[in-house]
Amino acid sequence: MSLPEARPFRRGAVSGIVYDFRAAGDELPMHAHTADDVHISIMTRGRLMSSGDGWQRELKPGDIVAYEAGQRHNFVALEPGSRVVNIIYGSAGRAQNP
């Protein structure tokens, strides 16, 4: 298991991170966000499993998941080359663009 490659981006008022999972089994470990850095996830390639406290969901291209502040979640690649794009909608995502 390895961590995915993470590429932060900012385009005007939008910020986020693109995660590329090279191998099946690569994992972004369980974590949670604050109201400042909460995000939505847009699945763009491959398949991932996202799970948290008492739930689990397989993500495929086109799926969009909105996480709440404090909601624990992880991502595990089910296929090599999987990609998810996280768009930050908390105040940190708007901090440099009033």
XYZ file of C-alpha atoms in Angstrom:
98
model
C 0.000 0.000 0.000
C 1.213 3.478 -0.893
C -0.225 6.936 -0.568
C -1.692 8.427 -3.741
C 0.123 11.211 -5.568
C -1.435 14.530 -4.466
C -1.460 17.630 -6.699
C -3.018 20.741 -5.119
C -4.519 23.322 -7.472
C -6.107 26.750 -7.391
C -8.102 28.283 -10.251
C -9.562 31.630 -9.268
C -12.020 31.031 -6.429
C -11.730 27.224 -6.699
C -9.106 25.153 -4.897
C -8.621 21.458 -4.339
C -6.394 18.420 -4.732
C -6.154 15.804 -7.482
C -5.297 12.353 -6.089
C -3.833 9.719 -8.412
C -3.705 6.138 -7.105
C -1.040 4.203 -9.040
C -1.869 0.708 -7.789
C -4.900 -1.164 -6.506
C -4.738 -1.058 -2.708
C -3.146 2.408 -2.529
C -4.883 4.306 0.248
C -5.532 7.791 1.517
C -5.951 6.891 5.224
C -8.960 7.662 7.411
C -9.223 11.383 8.157
C -11.736 14.183 8.705
C -11.867 17.838 7.766
C -12.854 21.004 9.567
C -15.348 23.563 8.286
C -12.318 25.337 6.784
C -11.200 22.517 4.488
C -14.258 20.313 3.916
C -14.610 19.067 0.321
C -16.626 17.281 -2.308
C -15.031 14.385 -4.201
C -15.525 13.889 -7.925
C -14.494 10.481 -9.196
C -12.890 10.842 -12.629
C -11.110 7.547 -13.394
C -11.016 3.963 -12.125
C -12.777 2.795 -8.970
C -12.283 3.646 -5.291
C -13.845 2.482 -2.053
C -14.638 5.290 0.363
C -15.671 4.371 3.884
C -16.143 5.926 7.289
C -17.773 5.276 10.622
C -20.516 2.763 9.792
C -20.700 3.322 6.026
C -18.964 2.278 2.824
C -19.427 3.305 -0.811
C -17.785 2.249 -4.063
C -17.029 5.218 -6.312
C -16.846 5.049 -10.093
C -16.329 7.763 -12.740
C -18.990 10.443 -12.531
C -19.818 9.840 -8.861
C -19.808 12.904 -6.611
C -19.737 12.722 -2.809
C -20.147 15.702 -0.472
C -18.495 15.217 2.907
C -19.538 17.134 6.031
C -17.082 18.796 8.408
C -15.936 16.175 10.932
C -17.085 13.213 8.782
C -14.344 10.574 8.851
C -13.543 8.958 5.496
C -10.805 7.272 3.507
C -10.168 6.205 -0.072
C -8.772 2.840 -1.225
C -8.024 2.186 -4.900
C -9.849 -0.805 -6.349
C -8.130 -0.362 -9.725
C -4.698 0.946 -10.684
C -4.741 4.444 -12.195
C -7.792 5.602 -10.235
C -8.244 9.363 -9.817
C -10.428 11.504 -7.578
C -10.628 15.298 -7.566
C -11.433 16.977 -4.254
C -12.918 20.474 -4.445
C -12.574 22.417 -1.187
C -15.668 24.440 -0.356
C -14.793 25.446 3.221
C -13.380 28.860 4.071
C -9.815 27.704 3.230
C -10.944 27.203 -0.349
C -12.022 30.854 -0.495
C -9.290 32.372 1.706
C -7.210 33.888 -1.087
C -10.191 34.940 -3.200
C -12.672 37.142 -1.299
